Coordinates of C-alpha atoms in Angstrom, one line a residue:
M1 CA 0.0 0.0 0.0
M2 CA 2.8 2.4 1.0
Q3 CA 4.6 1.6 -2.3
R4 CA 1.5 2.5 -4.3
I5 CA 1.2 5.8 -2.4
L6 CA 4.8 6.7 -3.1
M7 CA 4.5 5.8 -6.7
L8 CA 1.4 8.0 -7.1
A9 CA 3.3 10.8 -5.4
V10 CA 6.2 10.4 -7.9
I11 CA 3.8 10.5 -10.8
V12 CA 2.1 13.7 -9.5
L13 CA 5.5 15.3 -9.0
I14 CA 6.6 14.4 -12.5
G15 CA 3.4 15.6 -14.0
T16 CA 3.6 18.9 -12.1
S17 CA 7.2 19.4 -13.1
C18 CA 6.5 18.8 -16.8
G19 CA 3.6 21.1 -16.7
N20 CA 5.7 23.9 -15.2
N21 CA 8.8 23.4 -17.4
H22 CA 7.8 26.4 -19.7
K23 CA 7.5 28.6 -16.6
Q24 CA 10.9 27.5 -15.2
A25 CA 12.5 28.1 -18.5
L26 CA 11.3 31.7 -18.4
Q27 CA 12.5 32.5 -14.9
L28 CA 15.0 35.3 -14.6
D29 CA 16.7 36.9 -11.6
V30 CA 15.8 40.5 -12.3
K31 CA 17.6 42.0 -9.3
G32 CA 20.3 44.4 -10.6
M33 CA 19.0 44.3 -14.1
E34 CA 18.6 47.4 -16.3
P35 CA 16.7 49.6 -16.2
E36 CA 17.6 50.2 -12.5
T37 CA 14.7 52.6 -12.1
V38 CA 11.5 53.1 -14.2
V39 CA 9.7 56.4 -14.4
I40 CA 6.3 55.8 -12.9
R41 CA 4.1 58.8 -12.1
D42 CA 0.5 59.2 -10.9
Y43 CA -1.2 62.0 -12.8
G44 CA -4.6 61.3 -11.3
E45 CA -3.3 61.9 -7.8
A46 CA -1.4 65.0 -8.7
L47 CA -4.2 66.5 -10.7
F48 CA -7.0 66.0 -8.1
R49 CA -4.7 67.5 -5.4
C50 CA -4.6 70.8 -7.3
D51 CA -6.4 73.7 -5.7
T52 CA -9.3 74.5 -8.1
N53 CA -9.2 78.1 -6.9
E54 CA -5.6 78.4 -8.1
L55 CA -5.8 75.8 -10.8
S56 CA -3.6 77.4 -13.4
A57 CA -0.8 77.8 -10.9
G58 CA -1.2 74.3 -9.6
L59 CA -1.1 72.8 -13.1
K60 CA 2.0 74.7 -14.0
K61 CA 3.8 73.2 -11.0
I62 CA 3.1 69.7 -12.1
Q63 CA 3.3 70.3 -15.8
P64 CA 7.0 69.3 -16.2
D65 CA 6.3 65.8 -14.8
F66 CA 3.1 65.2 -16.8
L67 CA 3.7 66.5 -20.3
P68 CA 1.7 63.7 -22.0
F69 CA -1.4 65.2 -20.3
L70 CA -0.5 68.9 -19.9
D71 CA 1.3 69.7 -23.2
A72 CA -0.9 72.8 -23.6
D73 CA -1.0 76.5 -22.9
L74 CA -2.0 76.7 -19.2
D75 CA -2.5 80.5 -19.5
D76 CA -5.4 79.8 -22.0
S77 CA -8.6 80.1 -20.1
A78 CA -10.4 77.6 -22.4
N79 CA -7.8 74.9 -21.5
I80 CA -8.1 75.7 -17.8
A81 CA -11.9 75.6 -18.0
R82 CA -11.8 72.1 -19.5
I83 CA -9.5 70.8 -16.9
R84 CA -11.6 72.4 -14.1
A85 CA -14.7 70.7 -15.4
F86 CA -12.9 67.4 -15.2
V87 CA -11.5 67.8 -11.7
T88 CA -14.8 69.0 -10.3
D89 CA -16.9 66.3 -11.9
T90 CA -18.6 64.4 -9.0
Q91 CA -18.3 61.0 -10.6
L92 CA -14.6 61.5 -11.5
I93 CA -13.9 62.7 -8.0
R94 CA -15.4 59.4 -6.7
L95 CA -13.4 57.4 -9.2
N96 CA -10.2 59.1 -8.1
Q97 CA -11.1 58.4 -4.4
A98 CA -11.7 54.7 -5.3
C99 CA -8.3 54.6 -7.0
R100 CA -6.6 56.1 -3.9
Q101 CA -8.3 53.3 -1.8
V102 CA -7.5 50.4 -4.1
F103 CA -4.0 51.6 -4.8
A104 CA -3.3 53.1 -1.5
D105 CA 0.2 51.6 -1.5
P106 CA 1.4 51.5 -5.1
A107 CA 4.8 50.1 -4.2
A108 CA 3.9 46.5 -5.1
L109 CA 2.4 47.5 -8.4
N110 CA 5.4 49.7 -9.2
R111 CA 7.7 46.8 -8.4
Q112 CA 5.8 44.5 -10.7
I113 CA 6.0 47.0 -13.6
T114 CA 9.7 47.5 -13.0
E115 CA 10.4 43.8 -13.0
A116 CA 8.3 43.3 -16.2
Y117 CA 10.2 46.2 -17.8
R118 CA 13.5 44.6 -16.8
R119 CA 12.5 41.4 -18.5
Y120 CA 11.4 43.3 -21.5
H121 CA 14.8 45.1 -21.7
H122 CA 16.6 41.8 -21.2
Y123 CA 14.9 40.2 -24.2
F124 CA 14.6 43.3 -26.3
P125 CA 17.6 45.6 -25.3
E126 CA 17.2 47.8 -28.4
K127 CA 13.5 48.7 -27.6
M128 CA 12.5 51.9 -25.9
I129 CA 11.2 51.8 -22.3
P130 CA 8.2 54.2 -22.0
A131 CA 7.5 56.0 -18.8
V132 CA 4.3 54.9 -17.0
Y133 CA 1.6 57.4 -16.1
Y134 CA -1.4 56.5 -14.0
Y135 CA -4.6 58.5 -14.6
V136 CA -8.3 58.6 -14.0
S137 CA -10.1 58.0 -17.3
G138 CA -13.8 58.0 -16.5
V139 CA -13.6 54.2 -17.0
Q140 CA -12.4 53.9 -20.6
F141 CA -12.6 50.1 -20.3
E142 CA -12.2 49.4 -24.0
S143 CA -8.7 51.0 -24.0
P144 CA -7.4 51.0 -20.4
V145 CA -3.8 51.2 -21.5
M146 CA -2.3 53.2 -24.3
C147 CA 1.3 53.1 -25.3
S148 CA 3.6 55.2 -27.3
E149 CA 7.4 55.2 -27.6
N150 CA 7.8 57.6 -24.7
A151 CA 4.7 57.1 -22.5
A152 CA 2.4 54.3 -21.4
V153 CA -0.8 55.7 -19.8
V154 CA -2.7 53.4 -17.5
A155 CA -6.3 54.1 -16.4
L156 CA -6.3 53.0 -12.8
D157 CA -10.1 53.4 -12.6
C158 CA -10.3 50.4 -15.0
Y159 CA -8.7 48.1 -12.4
L160 CA -10.8 48.6 -9.2
G161 CA -11.9 45.0 -8.9
T162 CA -14.9 42.9 -9.7
D163 CA -16.9 44.2 -6.7
F164 CA -16.7 47.9 -7.9
V165 CA -20.5 48.6 -8.3
Y166 CA -20.1 51.4 -10.8
Y167 CA -18.8 48.9 -13.4
Q168 CA -22.2 47.1 -13.3
Q169 CA -24.0 50.4 -13.4
L170 CA -22.2 51.3 -16.6
G171 CA -23.5 48.0 -18.1
I172 CA -20.0 46.5 -18.7
P173 CA -20.3 42.8 -19.4
R174 CA -19.5 40.5 -16.5
Y175 CA -16.8 38.7 -18.4
M176 CA -15.0 42.0 -18.9
I177 CA -15.5 43.1 -15.3
A178 CA -13.8 39.9 -14.3
R179 CA -10.6 41.2 -15.9
M180 CA -10.8 44.7 -14.4
T181 CA -8.7 43.9 -11.3
P182 CA -5.3 45.0 -10.1
D183 CA -3.9 41.6 -11.0
H184 CA -4.6 42.2 -14.7
L185 CA -3.0 45.7 -14.9
V186 CA 0.6 44.8 -15.6
N187 CA -0.4 42.1 -18.1
D188 CA -2.5 44.7 -20.0
L189 CA 0.4 47.2 -19.9
M190 CA 2.8 44.7 -21.4
A191 CA 0.2 43.6 -24.0
S192 CA -0.1 47.2 -25.2
L193 CA 3.7 47.5 -25.4
Y194 CA 3.8 44.2 -27.4
D195 CA 1.2 45.6 -29.9
L196 CA 3.2 48.8 -30.3
D197 CA 6.7 47.5 -30.7
V198 CA 7.1 43.7 -30.8
A199 CA 4.3 42.1 -32.9
S200 CA 5.4 40.9 -36.3
T201 CA 3.3 41.6 -39.4
S202 CA 2.1 38.9 -41.7
N203 CA -0.4 38.8 -44.6
N204 CA -1.4 35.2 -43.9
R205 CA -4.9 34.9 -42.6
T206 CA -5.8 31.3 -41.9
V207 CA -7.0 30.0 -38.6
L208 CA -3.5 28.5 -38.0
D209 CA -1.9 31.9 -38.7
E210 CA -4.1 33.6 -36.2
M211 CA -3.6 30.9 -33.6
I212 CA 0.2 31.4 -33.9
R213 CA 0.0 35.2 -34.0
T214 CA -2.1 35.3 -30.8
G215 CA -0.2 32.4 -29.2
K216 CA 3.1 34.3 -29.6
K217 CA 1.6 37.3 -27.8
L218 CA 0.5 35.2 -24.9
Y219 CA 3.9 33.5 -24.7
F220 CA 5.5 37.0 -24.7
L221 CA 3.2 38.0 -21.8
E222 CA 4.2 34.9 -20.0
A223 CA 7.8 35.7 -20.4
M224 CA 7.2 39.2 -19.0
Q225 CA 5.6 37.8 -15.8
P226 CA 6.4 34.1 -15.6
E227 CA 5.1 34.0 -12.0
L228 CA 1.6 35.1 -13.1
A229 CA -1.0 32.4 -13.2
D230 CA -2.2 31.4 -16.7
E231 CA -5.7 32.6 -16.1
F232 CA -4.5 36.2 -15.6
I233 CA -2.4 36.0 -18.7
I234 CA -5.2 34.9 -21.0
G235 CA -8.1 36.5 -19.1
Y236 CA -10.0 33.3 -18.1
S237 CA -11.4 32.3 -14.8
A238 CA -9.8 29.4 -13.0
E239 CA -12.8 27.2 -14.0
Q240 CA -12.5 28.2 -17.6
L241 CA -8.8 27.4 -17.6
G242 CA -9.6 24.0 -16.1
W243 CA -12.1 23.4 -18.9
V244 CA -9.6 24.1 -21.7
T245 CA -6.9 22.1 -20.0
D246 CA -9.2 19.1 -19.6
N247 CA -10.5 19.4 -23.2
E248 CA -7.3 20.3 -25.0
A249 CA -7.2 17.0 -27.0
E250 CA -10.8 17.3 -28.1
L251 CA -10.3 20.9 -29.2
W252 CA -7.3 19.9 -31.3
A253 CA -9.2 17.0 -32.7
F254 CA -12.0 19.4 -33.8
M255 CA -9.6 21.7 -35.5
V256 CA -7.8 19.0 -37.3
G257 CA -10.9 16.9 -38.1
E258 CA -12.9 19.9 -39.5
S259 CA -9.9 21.1 -41.5
A260 CA -10.3 24.3 -39.5
L261 CA -6.5 25.1 -39.4
Y262 CA -6.3 26.2 -43.0
S263 CA -9.7 27.9 -43.2
S264 CA -10.2 31.6 -43.7
D265 CA -13.9 31.4 -43.0
F266 CA -15.2 34.5 -41.2
L267 CA -17.7 32.6 -39.0
L268 CA -15.0 30.1 -37.9
F269 CA -12.7 33.0 -37.0
K270 CA -15.5 34.5 -35.0
K271 CA -16.1 31.1 -33.2
L272 CA -12.5 30.7 -32.3
F273 CA -11.1 34.2 -31.6
N274 CA -14.0 36.5 -30.7
D275 CA -14.1 37.6 -27.1
G276 CA -17.2 36.9 -25.0
P277 CA -18.5 35.1 -21.8
F278 CA -18.2 31.6 -23.3
S279 CA -18.0 29.6 -26.6
Q280 CA -21.6 28.7 -27.3
D281 CA -20.5 26.3 -30.1
F282 CA -18.6 24.1 -27.7
S283 CA -20.1 24.3 -24.2
P284 CA -21.4 26.8 -21.7
E285 CA -18.3 26.0 -19.6
A286 CA -16.0 26.7 -22.6
P287 CA -14.4 30.1 -22.6
A288 CA -14.2 32.3 -25.6
R289 CA -11.0 32.7 -27.7
L290 CA -10.2 29.0 -27.8
G291 CA -8.0 29.5 -30.8
E292 CA -5.8 31.8 -28.8
W293 CA -5.4 29.3 -26.1
V294 CA -4.5 26.4 -28.4
G295 CA -2.1 28.7 -30.3
W296 CA -0.4 29.5 -27.0
Q297 CA 0.1 25.8 -26.3
I298 CA 1.7 25.3 -29.8
V299 CA 4.1 28.2 -29.2
R300 CA 5.0 26.8 -25.8
K301 CA 5.8 23.4 -27.3
Y302 CA 7.8 25.1 -30.1
A303 CA 9.8 27.1 -27.5
A304 CA 10.5 24.0 -25.4
R305 CA 11.8 22.1 -28.4
H306 CA 14.0 25.1 -29.5
P307 CA 15.6 26.5 -26.4
Q308 CA 18.3 28.0 -28.5
T309 CA 15.8 30.4 -30.1
S310 CA 15.7 33.7 -28.3
L311 CA 12.4 35.3 -27.4
A312 CA 13.0 38.1 -29.9
E313 CA 13.7 35.5 -32.6
L314 CA 10.6 33.6 -31.7
M315 CA 8.4 36.7 -31.9
A316 CA 9.8 37.4 -35.4
L317 CA 8.8 34.0 -36.8
T318 CA 6.0 34.2 -39.3
D319 CA 5.8 30.7 -40.9
S320 CA 2.9 29.2 -38.9
Q321 CA 3.0 25.8 -40.6
E322 CA 6.7 25.5 -39.9
M323 CA 6.1 26.4 -36.2
L324 CA 3.3 23.9 -35.9
S325 CA 5.4 21.1 -37.5
Q326 CA 8.5 21.9 -35.4
S327 CA 6.4 22.0 -32.2
R328 CA 5.2 18.5 -32.7
Y329 CA 2.0 19.6 -30.9
K330 CA -0.3 16.6 -30.4
P331 CA -2.2 16.8 -27.2
R332 CA -3.6 13.6 -25.8
N333 CA -6.1 12.8 -23.0

């Protein structure tokens, strides 16, 4: 009996180890890495602290630190009037107060961003590292992070947590609210940076092409935060992640059996890549964007079989068929 228990324990340990190999391969000791410091500033906090009776003077004091927001003539009464209307808006004041409560101690968040940036610089040393600016957006949930070469602006009010009642009052779908938490913020930031400066271009538009394209992005995000749980990287619930893991072989059988991989059919793309609460064509328990998840597993397999390929080289690959063949991806129950 004891022998059986020990054997089961060994099997579990081996399975767990194999399942986490891709995570272990991406681990880096970021201490002492460049950049040593990252510019991270909170425009929302500085703006709402300005005295509205002396708004022009207050804005001029903070202007040098917040040029992405205040690159305007602060002696122009029309500009001041617009900003005054913003900082005296009752709902925006409440949103700012909520941001101060949820992010009362931003040290942990700032550290996570700094560590992700260090990994980014390690893998892509030639890329620019944009300064990060937090702000209050009025819940612009469809674009909570916007990146340029010099600045990444992050709407803190889009990450106040699933229990923030105002999100429901705005009519935001529940599956989107589930991703509006502090745990998703850094992932969204790095996703925006990926779209700006890393994503490769390709004219190929088959299901397989899209799977590899989106799978590479998810693998990039995993490399930026290898300690982050998979559900936060792809934006699933723990239950949804369990479903795709349990049904991986069946999903692949569908794609191969239906000749879906080489299809360019619009409806099939919609079924496999559109966002939503679930995939109604498969199961109420099945999450949306199943094509992305399968693509991620293919890229993981490819990376595991080609450890000599750098992350930058992997991101530049565009031959989807070659990546699939070289990955030897064949999930089994």
